[in-house]
Amino acid sequence: MSESKLAGQFFDAAIGLLQRVRDEEAANVADAGAAIADTVAAGGRLFAFGAGHSSLAAQDVVYRAGGFALMNLLAVPGVVGVDVMPATLGSALERVEGLAGAVLDSSPARSGDVLVIISLSGRNALPVEMAMNARALGLKVIGVTSMAYAEETKSRHVSGTFLKDHCDIVLDSKIAVGDAELTHEGIEAPFAPASTVVTSALMQATMAAAAEQLVERGIEPPLLRSGNVDGGHDWNGRVMTEYRDRIFFRH
């Protein structure tokens, strides 16, 4: 079978976006990495949150080989992914005001911790209030979003603000409104979203920057190894024991 033209176009689009965020967001990624390193060095904890498909990038840095053992998923029941039935309920919950405050109040997050909030549009009540409440509690907030939505859409929060307005550091994914990179004759809707690829890359780049900052300070980054390599389980057991008071996915 010959090569797919559309498949190649998607790879080109994704690579182009990755090059843009690498070049245009370099300083913000370094700042986010430094904020995470500061928190790790000071004995703080790390949390990541995303709703719907934005949760995939949050999950990608939690409890995985090559990742920080201290990164915890701040989960909101019903909005983490498409495992809830009906799937449309998750989208509806993102618009419920007051939910973020209830989640944070019952979570282990406290002043001095870092919370990474991932929301492609940044316009729904949940990520906006999550950022507002987290900062009020004294957390440092890193937002990963597409600034295009703030420029081309209206906020769904009563304040009229977006996620970007309530963050200490913002990483712009550069994803166009609609999150679909391709169009084609005979196909009525645009297709091939790239937000997961780009946002996950931003998250991993940020964690790499954090590791770089820590080692420059003489601190071993609290990394996990693959359980599928020899010695991996022993390594992870040591790390989880050393940092057990800052890891919540094992309780």
Coordinates of C-alpha atoms in Angstrom, one line a residue:
M1 CA 0.0 0.0 0.0
S2 CA 1.3 3.5 -0.8
E3 CA 2.0 6.1 1.8
S4 CA -1.0 8.0 3.3
K5 CA -0.8 11.6 2.3
L6 CA -3.0 12.7 5.2
A7 CA -1.0 10.7 7.7
G8 CA 2.1 12.5 6.5
Q9 CA 0.4 15.9 6.7
F10 CA -0.6 15.2 10.4
F11 CA 3.0 14.4 11.2
D12 CA 4.1 17.6 9.6
A13 CA 1.6 19.6 11.5
A14 CA 2.5 18.0 14.8
I15 CA 6.2 18.5 14.2
G16 CA 5.6 22.1 13.2
L17 CA 3.7 22.7 16.5
L18 CA 6.4 21.0 18.5
Q19 CA 9.0 23.2 16.9
R20 CA 7.0 26.3 17.7
V21 CA 6.5 25.5 21.4
R22 CA 10.2 24.5 21.7
D23 CA 11.3 27.9 20.3
E24 CA 8.6 30.2 21.5
E25 CA 7.9 28.7 25.0
A26 CA 11.5 27.9 26.0
A27 CA 11.7 30.6 28.6
N28 CA 8.3 29.7 30.1
V29 CA 9.2 26.0 30.2
A30 CA 12.5 26.8 32.0
D31 CA 10.6 29.0 34.5
A32 CA 8.0 26.2 35.1
G33 CA 10.9 23.7 35.6
A34 CA 12.5 26.0 38.1
A35 CA 9.3 26.4 40.0
I36 CA 8.9 22.6 40.2
A37 CA 12.6 22.2 41.3
D38 CA 12.1 24.9 43.9
T39 CA 9.1 23.0 45.3
V40 CA 10.9 19.7 45.3
A41 CA 13.9 21.2 47.1
A42 CA 11.8 22.9 49.7
G43 CA 9.9 19.7 50.6
G44 CA 6.7 20.5 48.7
R45 CA 4.5 18.3 46.7
L46 CA 3.5 18.3 43.0
F47 CA 0.1 17.9 41.5
A48 CA -1.3 17.8 37.9
F49 CA -4.9 18.3 36.8
G50 CA -6.7 18.1 33.5
A51 CA -10.3 17.4 32.5
G52 CA -11.4 15.3 29.5
H53 CA -8.6 14.7 27.0
S54 CA -6.5 17.3 28.8
S55 CA -6.2 14.7 31.6
L56 CA -4.1 12.5 29.3
A57 CA -1.2 14.9 29.6
A58 CA -1.6 15.1 33.3
Q59 CA -1.7 11.3 33.7
D60 CA 1.4 11.1 31.5
V61 CA 3.6 12.6 34.2
V62 CA 2.2 10.6 37.1
Y63 CA 3.6 7.2 38.3
R64 CA 5.6 6.4 35.2
A65 CA 9.1 5.3 34.3
G66 CA 11.4 8.3 33.8
G67 CA 8.9 10.6 35.7
F68 CA 9.0 12.3 39.1
A69 CA 7.7 10.1 41.9
L70 CA 6.4 13.3 43.5
M71 CA 3.9 14.2 40.8
N72 CA 0.4 13.3 41.9
L73 CA -2.8 13.4 39.9
L74 CA -5.4 15.7 41.3
A75 CA -8.4 13.8 40.1
V76 CA -12.0 15.1 39.9
P77 CA -14.5 12.2 39.7
G78 CA -16.3 12.1 36.4
V79 CA -14.0 14.5 34.5
V80 CA -10.7 12.5 34.2
G81 CA -11.6 10.8 31.0
V82 CA -14.1 9.0 28.8
D83 CA -14.6 6.2 31.4
V84 CA -17.7 8.0 32.8
M85 CA -21.1 7.2 31.2
P86 CA -22.4 9.1 29.4
A87 CA -19.1 10.6 28.3
T88 CA -20.9 14.0 27.8
L89 CA -21.3 14.2 31.6
G90 CA -17.6 14.9 31.9
S91 CA -17.9 17.9 29.6
A92 CA -20.9 19.1 31.6
L93 CA -19.1 18.8 34.9
E94 CA -16.3 21.1 33.6
R95 CA -18.9 23.9 33.6
V96 CA -20.1 23.3 37.2
E97 CA -19.1 26.2 39.5
G98 CA -18.0 25.4 43.0
L99 CA -16.7 21.9 42.1
A100 CA -13.0 23.0 42.0
G101 CA -13.2 24.4 45.5
A102 CA -14.7 21.3 46.9
V103 CA -12.0 19.2 45.3
L104 CA -9.1 21.3 46.5
D105 CA -10.5 21.5 50.1
S106 CA -10.6 17.7 50.3
S107 CA -7.2 17.1 48.6
P108 CA -3.8 17.0 50.3
A109 CA -2.6 20.1 48.4
R110 CA -1.4 22.8 50.6
S111 CA 0.5 26.1 50.5
G112 CA 3.9 25.8 48.9
D113 CA 2.9 23.0 46.6
V114 CA 2.8 23.3 42.8
L115 CA -0.4 22.5 40.8
V116 CA -0.1 22.2 37.0
I117 CA -3.6 22.8 35.4
I118 CA -4.0 21.6 31.8
S119 CA -6.9 22.9 29.9
L120 CA -6.8 23.4 26.1
S121 CA -9.5 26.1 26.0
G122 CA -9.0 27.4 29.6
R123 CA -12.6 28.8 29.4
N124 CA -14.6 26.4 31.5
A125 CA -15.5 27.0 35.2
L126 CA -13.6 24.1 36.5
P127 CA -10.0 25.0 35.4
V128 CA -10.6 28.7 36.0
E129 CA -11.8 28.1 39.6
M130 CA -9.2 25.4 40.1
A131 CA -6.5 28.0 39.5
M132 CA -8.2 30.8 41.5
N133 CA -8.7 28.5 44.5
A134 CA -5.2 27.0 44.3
R135 CA -3.6 30.4 44.4
A136 CA -5.8 31.5 47.2
L137 CA -4.5 28.5 49.2
G138 CA -0.9 29.5 48.5
L139 CA -0.1 27.0 45.7
K140 CA 2.0 28.0 42.7
V141 CA -0.1 27.4 39.6
I142 CA 1.4 26.5 36.2
G143 CA -1.2 26.6 33.4
V144 CA -0.9 24.7 30.1
T145 CA -3.4 26.0 27.6
S146 CA -3.9 27.5 24.2
M147 CA -3.9 31.2 24.3
A148 CA -5.8 31.3 21.0
Y149 CA -9.0 30.4 22.9
A150 CA -8.7 33.4 25.1
E151 CA -8.4 35.6 22.0
E152 CA -11.1 34.0 19.9
T153 CA -13.7 32.6 22.3
K154 CA -15.6 33.8 25.4
S155 CA -15.1 32.5 28.9
R156 CA -17.7 30.3 30.4
H157 CA -16.9 31.4 33.9
V158 CA -19.0 34.1 35.6
S159 CA -15.8 36.3 36.0
G160 CA -15.3 36.4 32.2
T161 CA -11.7 35.2 32.8
F162 CA -9.7 32.3 31.5
L163 CA -7.2 29.9 33.1
K164 CA -4.3 32.0 31.8
D165 CA -5.5 34.9 34.0
H166 CA -5.0 33.0 37.3
C167 CA -1.6 31.3 36.8
D168 CA 1.9 32.2 37.9
I169 CA 3.4 30.7 34.7
V170 CA 1.6 29.9 31.5
L171 CA 2.7 27.5 28.8
D172 CA 1.0 28.1 25.4
S173 CA 0.4 25.0 23.4
K174 CA -0.3 27.1 20.2
I175 CA -3.2 24.8 19.3
A176 CA -5.7 26.5 17.0
V177 CA -9.3 26.8 18.2
G178 CA -11.1 23.6 17.4
D179 CA -8.1 21.3 17.9
A180 CA -8.1 19.8 14.4
E181 CA -5.1 20.1 12.1
L182 CA -6.4 18.7 8.9
T183 CA -9.1 19.4 6.3
H184 CA -9.7 17.4 3.1
E185 CA -12.1 17.5 0.2
G186 CA -15.0 15.3 0.8
I187 CA -14.6 15.4 4.6
E188 CA -17.0 18.0 6.0
A189 CA -15.4 18.3 9.5
P190 CA -11.8 19.2 10.3
F191 CA -10.0 16.3 11.9
A192 CA -6.7 15.0 13.4
P193 CA -6.2 16.8 16.8
A194 CA -2.7 17.4 18.0
S195 CA -3.3 18.9 21.4
T196 CA -2.4 15.6 23.2
V197 CA 0.9 15.3 21.4
V198 CA 1.9 18.9 22.0
T199 CA 0.7 19.2 25.6
S200 CA 2.3 16.0 26.7
A201 CA 5.6 17.2 25.1
L202 CA 5.3 20.5 27.0
M203 CA 4.8 18.5 30.3
Q204 CA 7.7 16.2 29.7
A205 CA 10.0 19.2 28.7
T206 CA 9.0 20.9 31.9
M207 CA 9.9 17.9 34.0
A208 CA 13.2 17.6 32.1
A209 CA 13.9 21.3 32.9
A210 CA 13.1 20.6 36.6
A211 CA 15.5 17.6 36.7
E212 CA 18.1 19.8 35.2
Q213 CA 17.6 22.5 37.8
L214 CA 17.7 20.0 40.6
V215 CA 21.0 18.3 39.5
E216 CA 22.6 21.7 39.1
R217 CA 21.8 22.3 42.8
G218 CA 23.3 19.0 43.8
I219 CA 19.9 17.3 44.4
E220 CA 19.1 13.9 42.9
P221 CA 15.8 14.2 41.0
P222 CA 13.2 11.8 42.6
L223 CA 12.8 9.8 39.4
L224 CA 11.1 6.4 38.9
R225 CA 12.5 3.7 36.7
S226 CA 10.8 1.1 34.5
G227 CA 9.6 -1.9 36.4
N228 CA 10.4 -3.9 33.3
V229 CA 14.2 -3.5 33.6
D230 CA 16.4 -5.3 36.1
G231 CA 16.6 -3.5 39.4
G232 CA 13.6 -1.2 38.5
H233 CA 11.4 -2.4 41.3
D234 CA 14.1 -2.1 44.0
W235 CA 14.9 1.4 42.8
N236 CA 11.3 2.5 42.8
G237 CA 10.8 1.0 46.3
R238 CA 13.6 3.1 47.6
V239 CA 12.4 6.2 46.0
M240 CA 8.8 5.7 47.2
T241 CA 10.0 5.0 50.7
E242 CA 12.2 8.1 50.8
Y243 CA 9.4 10.3 49.6
R244 CA 6.4 8.5 51.0
D245 CA 4.9 11.6 52.7
R246 CA 4.8 13.4 49.4
I247 CA 3.3 10.6 47.2
F248 CA -0.4 10.1 47.3
F249 CA -1.1 7.6 44.5
R250 CA 0.2 4.8 46.6
H251 CA -2.0 5.3 49.7

